mmCIF file of C-alpha atoms in Angstrom:
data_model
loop_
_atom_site.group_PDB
_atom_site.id
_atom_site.type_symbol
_atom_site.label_atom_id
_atom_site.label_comp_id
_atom_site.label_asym_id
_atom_site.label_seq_id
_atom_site.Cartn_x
_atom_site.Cartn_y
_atom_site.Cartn_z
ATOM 1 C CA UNK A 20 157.401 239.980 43.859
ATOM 2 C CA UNK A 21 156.373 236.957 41.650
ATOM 3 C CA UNK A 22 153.016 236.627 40.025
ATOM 4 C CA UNK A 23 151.724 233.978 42.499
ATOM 5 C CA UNK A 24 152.695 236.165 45.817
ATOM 6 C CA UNK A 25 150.286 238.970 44.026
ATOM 7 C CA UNK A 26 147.584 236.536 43.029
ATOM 8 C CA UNK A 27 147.294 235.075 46.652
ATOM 9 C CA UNK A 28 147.949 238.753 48.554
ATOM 10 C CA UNK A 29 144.969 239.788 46.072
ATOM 11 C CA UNK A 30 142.588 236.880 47.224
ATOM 12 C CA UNK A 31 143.303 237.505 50.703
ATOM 13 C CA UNK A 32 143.263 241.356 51.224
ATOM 14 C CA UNK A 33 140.193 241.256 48.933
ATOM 15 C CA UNK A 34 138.186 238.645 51.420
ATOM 16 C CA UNK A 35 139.077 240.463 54.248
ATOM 17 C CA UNK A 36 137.563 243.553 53.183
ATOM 18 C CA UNK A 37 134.766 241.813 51.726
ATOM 19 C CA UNK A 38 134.073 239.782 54.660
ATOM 20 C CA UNK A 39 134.575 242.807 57.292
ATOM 21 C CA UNK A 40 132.412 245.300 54.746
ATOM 22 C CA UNK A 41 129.566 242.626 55.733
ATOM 23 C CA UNK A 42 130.039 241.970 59.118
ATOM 24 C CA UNK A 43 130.819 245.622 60.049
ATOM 25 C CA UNK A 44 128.019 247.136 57.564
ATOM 26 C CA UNK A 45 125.215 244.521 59.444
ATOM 27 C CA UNK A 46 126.829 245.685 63.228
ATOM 28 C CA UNK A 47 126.670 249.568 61.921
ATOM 29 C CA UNK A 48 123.000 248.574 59.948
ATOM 30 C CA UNK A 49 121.507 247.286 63.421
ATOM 31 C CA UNK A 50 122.953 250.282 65.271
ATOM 32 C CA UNK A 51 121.290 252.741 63.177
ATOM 33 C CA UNK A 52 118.083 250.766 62.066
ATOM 34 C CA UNK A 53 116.470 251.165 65.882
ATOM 35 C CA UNK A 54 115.201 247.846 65.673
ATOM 36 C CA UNK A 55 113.565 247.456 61.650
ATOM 37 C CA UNK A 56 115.194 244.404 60.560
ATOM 38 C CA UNK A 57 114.234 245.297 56.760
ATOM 39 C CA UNK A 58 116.275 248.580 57.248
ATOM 40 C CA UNK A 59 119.281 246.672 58.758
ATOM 41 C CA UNK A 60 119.271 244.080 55.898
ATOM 42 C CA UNK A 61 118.840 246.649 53.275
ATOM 43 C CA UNK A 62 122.022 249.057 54.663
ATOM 44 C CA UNK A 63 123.713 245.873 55.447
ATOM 45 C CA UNK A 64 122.599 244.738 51.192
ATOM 46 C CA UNK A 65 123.965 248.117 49.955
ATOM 47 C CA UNK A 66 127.330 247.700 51.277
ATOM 48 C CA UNK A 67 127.949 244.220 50.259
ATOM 49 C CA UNK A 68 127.257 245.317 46.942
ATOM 50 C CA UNK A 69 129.425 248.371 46.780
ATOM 51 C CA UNK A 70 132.478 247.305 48.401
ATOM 52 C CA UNK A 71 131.876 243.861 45.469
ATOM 53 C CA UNK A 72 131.942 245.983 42.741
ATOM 54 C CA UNK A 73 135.023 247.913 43.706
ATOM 55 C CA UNK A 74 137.197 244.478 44.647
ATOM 56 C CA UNK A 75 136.273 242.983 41.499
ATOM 57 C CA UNK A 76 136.948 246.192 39.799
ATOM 58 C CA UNK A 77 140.579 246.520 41.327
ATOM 59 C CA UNK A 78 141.636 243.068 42.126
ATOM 60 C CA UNK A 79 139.995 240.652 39.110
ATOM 61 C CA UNK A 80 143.301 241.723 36.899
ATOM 62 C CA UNK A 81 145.294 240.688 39.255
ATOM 63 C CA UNK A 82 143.740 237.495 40.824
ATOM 64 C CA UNK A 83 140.403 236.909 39.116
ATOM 65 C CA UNK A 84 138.953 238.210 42.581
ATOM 66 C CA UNK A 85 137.628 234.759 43.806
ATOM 67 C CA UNK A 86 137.074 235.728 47.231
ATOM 68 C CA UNK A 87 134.957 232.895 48.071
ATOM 69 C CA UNK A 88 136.204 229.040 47.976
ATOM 70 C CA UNK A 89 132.729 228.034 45.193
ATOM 71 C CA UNK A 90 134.055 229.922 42.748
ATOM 72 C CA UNK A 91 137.810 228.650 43.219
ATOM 73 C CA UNK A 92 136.375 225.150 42.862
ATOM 74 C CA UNK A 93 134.785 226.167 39.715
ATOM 75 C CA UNK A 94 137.502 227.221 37.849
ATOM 76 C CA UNK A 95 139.212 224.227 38.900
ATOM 77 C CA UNK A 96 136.661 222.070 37.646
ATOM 78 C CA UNK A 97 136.512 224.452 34.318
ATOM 79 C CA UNK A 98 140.718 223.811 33.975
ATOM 80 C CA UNK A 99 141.283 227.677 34.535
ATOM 81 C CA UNK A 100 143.385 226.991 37.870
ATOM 82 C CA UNK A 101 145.796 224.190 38.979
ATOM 83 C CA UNK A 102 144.983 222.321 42.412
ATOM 84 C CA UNK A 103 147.530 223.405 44.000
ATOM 85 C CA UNK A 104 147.106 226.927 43.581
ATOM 86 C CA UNK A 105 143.254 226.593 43.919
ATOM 87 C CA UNK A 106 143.780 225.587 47.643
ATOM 88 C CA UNK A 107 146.328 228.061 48.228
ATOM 89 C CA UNK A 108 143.712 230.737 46.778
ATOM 90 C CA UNK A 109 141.206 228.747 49.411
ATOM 91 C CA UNK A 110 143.665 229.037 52.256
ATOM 92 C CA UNK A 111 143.987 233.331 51.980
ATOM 93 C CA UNK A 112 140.507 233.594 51.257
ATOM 94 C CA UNK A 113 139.238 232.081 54.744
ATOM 95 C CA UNK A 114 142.828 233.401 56.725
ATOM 96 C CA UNK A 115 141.762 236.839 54.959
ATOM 97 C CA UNK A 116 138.270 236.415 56.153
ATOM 98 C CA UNK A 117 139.084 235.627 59.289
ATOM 99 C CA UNK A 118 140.835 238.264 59.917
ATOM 100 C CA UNK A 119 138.801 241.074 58.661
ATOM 101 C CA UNK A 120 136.294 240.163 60.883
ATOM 102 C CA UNK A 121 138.648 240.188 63.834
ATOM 103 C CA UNK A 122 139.457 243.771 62.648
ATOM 104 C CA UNK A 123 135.749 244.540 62.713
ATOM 105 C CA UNK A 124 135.347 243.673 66.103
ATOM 106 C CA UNK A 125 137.901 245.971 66.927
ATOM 107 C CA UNK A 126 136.638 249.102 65.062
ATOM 108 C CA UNK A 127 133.600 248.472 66.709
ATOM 109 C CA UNK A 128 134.561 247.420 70.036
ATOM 110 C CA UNK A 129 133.680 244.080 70.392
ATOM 111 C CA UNK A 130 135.477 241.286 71.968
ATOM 112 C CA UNK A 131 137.870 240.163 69.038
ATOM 113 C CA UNK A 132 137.061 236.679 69.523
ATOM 114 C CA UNK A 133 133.560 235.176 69.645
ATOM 115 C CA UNK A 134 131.146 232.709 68.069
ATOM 116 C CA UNK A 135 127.496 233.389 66.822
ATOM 117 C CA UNK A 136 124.370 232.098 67.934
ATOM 118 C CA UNK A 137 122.355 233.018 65.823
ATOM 119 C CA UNK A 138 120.616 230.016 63.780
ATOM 120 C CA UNK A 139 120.207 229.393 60.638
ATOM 121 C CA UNK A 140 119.139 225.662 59.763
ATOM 122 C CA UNK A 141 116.315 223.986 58.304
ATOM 123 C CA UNK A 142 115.250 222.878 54.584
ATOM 124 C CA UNK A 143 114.543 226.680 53.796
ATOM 125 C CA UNK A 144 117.845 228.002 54.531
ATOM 126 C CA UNK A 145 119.675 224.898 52.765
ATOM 127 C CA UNK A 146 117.313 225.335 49.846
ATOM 128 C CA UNK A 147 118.321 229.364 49.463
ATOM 129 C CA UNK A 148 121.695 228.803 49.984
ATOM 130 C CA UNK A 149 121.829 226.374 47.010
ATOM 131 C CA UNK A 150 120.093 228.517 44.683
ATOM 132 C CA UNK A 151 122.011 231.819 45.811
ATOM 133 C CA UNK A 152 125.396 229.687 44.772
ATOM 134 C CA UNK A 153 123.858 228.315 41.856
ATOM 135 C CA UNK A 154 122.782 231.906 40.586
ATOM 136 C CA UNK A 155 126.113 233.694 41.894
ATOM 137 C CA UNK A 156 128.067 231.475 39.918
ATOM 138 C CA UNK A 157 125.857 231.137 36.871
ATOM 139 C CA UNK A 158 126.117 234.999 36.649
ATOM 140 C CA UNK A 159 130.443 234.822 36.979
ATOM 141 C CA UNK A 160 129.998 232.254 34.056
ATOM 142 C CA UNK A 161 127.512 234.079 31.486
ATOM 143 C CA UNK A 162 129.508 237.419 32.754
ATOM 144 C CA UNK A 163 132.922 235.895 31.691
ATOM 145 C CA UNK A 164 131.819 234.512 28.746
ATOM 146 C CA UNK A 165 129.745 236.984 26.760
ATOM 147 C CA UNK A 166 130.377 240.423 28.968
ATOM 148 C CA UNK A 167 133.480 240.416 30.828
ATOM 149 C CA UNK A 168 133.575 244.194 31.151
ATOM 150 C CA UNK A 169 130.523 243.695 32.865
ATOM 151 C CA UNK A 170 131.449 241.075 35.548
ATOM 152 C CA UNK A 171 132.132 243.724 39.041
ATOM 153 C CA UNK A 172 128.486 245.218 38.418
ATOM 154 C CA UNK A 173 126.688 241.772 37.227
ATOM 155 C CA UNK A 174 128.116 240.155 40.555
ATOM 156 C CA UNK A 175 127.365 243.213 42.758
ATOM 157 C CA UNK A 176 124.101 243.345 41.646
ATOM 158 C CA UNK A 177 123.485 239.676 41.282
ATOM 159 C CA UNK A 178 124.237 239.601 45.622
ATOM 160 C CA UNK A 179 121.919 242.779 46.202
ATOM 161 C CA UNK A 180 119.451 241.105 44.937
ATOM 162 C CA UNK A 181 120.318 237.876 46.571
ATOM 163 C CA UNK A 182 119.836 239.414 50.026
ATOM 164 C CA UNK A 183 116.511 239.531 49.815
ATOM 165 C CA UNK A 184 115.189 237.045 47.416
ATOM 166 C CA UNK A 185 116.909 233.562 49.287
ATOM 167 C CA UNK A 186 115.864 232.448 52.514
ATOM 168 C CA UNK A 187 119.211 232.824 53.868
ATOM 169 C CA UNK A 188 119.975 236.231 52.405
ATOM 170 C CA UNK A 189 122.635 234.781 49.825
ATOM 171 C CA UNK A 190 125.817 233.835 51.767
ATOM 172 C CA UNK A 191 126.718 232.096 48.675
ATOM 173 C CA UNK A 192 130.293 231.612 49.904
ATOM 174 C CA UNK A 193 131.636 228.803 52.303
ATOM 175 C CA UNK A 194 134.957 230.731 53.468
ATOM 176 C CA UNK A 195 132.318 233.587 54.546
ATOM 177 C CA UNK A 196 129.976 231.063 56.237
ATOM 178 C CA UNK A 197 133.089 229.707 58.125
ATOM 179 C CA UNK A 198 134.110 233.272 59.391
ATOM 180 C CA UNK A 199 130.736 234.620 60.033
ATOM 181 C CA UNK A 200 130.233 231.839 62.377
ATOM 182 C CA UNK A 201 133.007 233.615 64.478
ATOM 183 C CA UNK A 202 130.777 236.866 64.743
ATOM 184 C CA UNK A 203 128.190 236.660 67.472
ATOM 185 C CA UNK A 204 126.130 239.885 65.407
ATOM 186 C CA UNK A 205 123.517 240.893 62.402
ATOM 187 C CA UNK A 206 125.411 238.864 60.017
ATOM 188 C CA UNK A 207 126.534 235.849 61.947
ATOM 189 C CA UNK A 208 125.731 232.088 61.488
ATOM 190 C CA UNK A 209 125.852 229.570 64.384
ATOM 191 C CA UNK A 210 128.700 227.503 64.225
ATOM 192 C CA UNK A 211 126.880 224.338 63.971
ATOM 193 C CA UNK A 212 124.682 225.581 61.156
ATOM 194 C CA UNK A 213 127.795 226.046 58.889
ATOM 195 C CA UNK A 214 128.469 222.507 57.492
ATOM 196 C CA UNK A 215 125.199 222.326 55.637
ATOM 197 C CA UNK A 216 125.589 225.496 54.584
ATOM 198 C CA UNK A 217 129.030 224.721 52.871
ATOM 199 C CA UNK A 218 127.555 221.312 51.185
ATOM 200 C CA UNK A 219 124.347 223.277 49.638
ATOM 201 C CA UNK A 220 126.967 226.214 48.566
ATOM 202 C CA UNK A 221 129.151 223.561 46.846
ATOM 203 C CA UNK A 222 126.265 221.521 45.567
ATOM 204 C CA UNK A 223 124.904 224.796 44.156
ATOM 205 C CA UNK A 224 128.046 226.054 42.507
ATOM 206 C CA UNK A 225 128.320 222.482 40.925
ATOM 207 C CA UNK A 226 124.900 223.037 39.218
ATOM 208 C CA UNK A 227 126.172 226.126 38.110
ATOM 209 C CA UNK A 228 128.946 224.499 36.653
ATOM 210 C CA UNK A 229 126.888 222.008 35.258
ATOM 211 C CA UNK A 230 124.583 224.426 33.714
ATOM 212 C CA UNK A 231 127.308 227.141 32.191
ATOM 213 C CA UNK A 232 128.683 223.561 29.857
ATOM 214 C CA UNK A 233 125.389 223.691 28.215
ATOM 215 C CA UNK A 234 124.771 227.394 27.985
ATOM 216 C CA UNK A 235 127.698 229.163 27.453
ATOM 217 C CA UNK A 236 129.148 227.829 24.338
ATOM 218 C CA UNK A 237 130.689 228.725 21.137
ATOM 219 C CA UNK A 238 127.810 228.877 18.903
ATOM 220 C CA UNK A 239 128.667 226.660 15.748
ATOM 221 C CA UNK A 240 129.835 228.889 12.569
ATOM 222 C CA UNK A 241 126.866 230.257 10.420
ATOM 223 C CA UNK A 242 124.229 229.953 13.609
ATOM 224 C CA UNK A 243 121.868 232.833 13.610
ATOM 225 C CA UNK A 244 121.796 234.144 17.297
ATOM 226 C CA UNK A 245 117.534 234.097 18.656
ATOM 227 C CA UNK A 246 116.219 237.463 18.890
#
């Protein structure tokens, strides 16, 4: 098997068990919470941020363990991945996606097919989902460039904590907002909610990008680092 076939198998067996560890650990959260919310989100936060570290852990040699189309556009726009195999990477993250959430429903009994209804609009929501992207990504960056051992627990922890400090509990990923639109549960997004979601996510990782070409730089020869 070439190089390519493992990069894009990686990218899409790693989003659909990201995308169905979130889906399936909110349905299990709001099962067992008996009706506290904060609970739910914080099983539901736990999760997320295990089953992070261990993709990025097993799958970042392999692929770089994108899982999420923001950070594919970012190494595009940093020359670390052609086009063309940026939106094949984009293609088997959301197919992936997809259909680990269809999976979901079936471990847990749900109709396999469904759409959410739950909202999620308004300036607040926009505004957290730009500044969860913009501080997911500006973690991958600083991560890569001065602790790359580091980058499976910076990005785990970076999301725990983006659960509960946005508005809109840190999506931070437009293939995820795309599939979680197709779950009618905890973690679900209406389906008309998710286009402003994806511009804010993209807007935000573009910041990011933005912001990692001043930070994250070769410090000029002779430079004594700040203390």
């Amino acid at each position: 098997m070439g190089q390519q076939a493992r990069r894009l198998i990686a990218e899409g067996l790693g989003s659909a068990l990201l995308f169905a560890c979130v889906v399936g650990s909110g349905i299990m959260a709001e099962e067992l919470a008996g009706g506290n919310v904060a609970i739910a989100l914080l099983g539901n936060t736990l999760a997320t941020g295990a089953i992070l570290y261990v993709l990025i852990t097993i799958f970042g040699p392999i692929s770089g363990a994108h899982f999420n189309p923001a950070v594919t556009f970012v190494m595009r726009l940093r020359g670390e991945i052609a086009t063309r195999d940026a939106l094949a990477f984009i293609v088997m993250q959301l197919t992936g996606g997809i259909i680990g959430i269809f999976v979901t429903h079936l471990m847990f009994d749900l109709p396999i097919l469904q759409t959410s209804t739950k909202a999620r609009a308004g300036i607040g929501n926009w505004t957290g989902e730009f500044v969860a992207t913009f501080g997911l990504l500006l973690t991958i960056l600083g991560a890569v460039r001065y602790r790359p051992d580091n980058v499976p627990a910076a990005v785990a922890l970076y999301i725990v904590a983006g659960y509960w400090f946005t508005s809109s509990t840190s999506f931070a990923n437009p293939a995820i907002a795309v599939a979680r639109s197709l779950s009618n549960s905890f973690a679900g997004i209406a389906p008309g909610d998710v286009p402003m979601f994806v511009v804010m996510q993209l807007a935000g990782a573009f910041a990011a990008y933005a912001a990692g070409r001043v930070l994250f730089v070769d410090e000029p020869a002779g430079a004594t680092p700040c203390p």
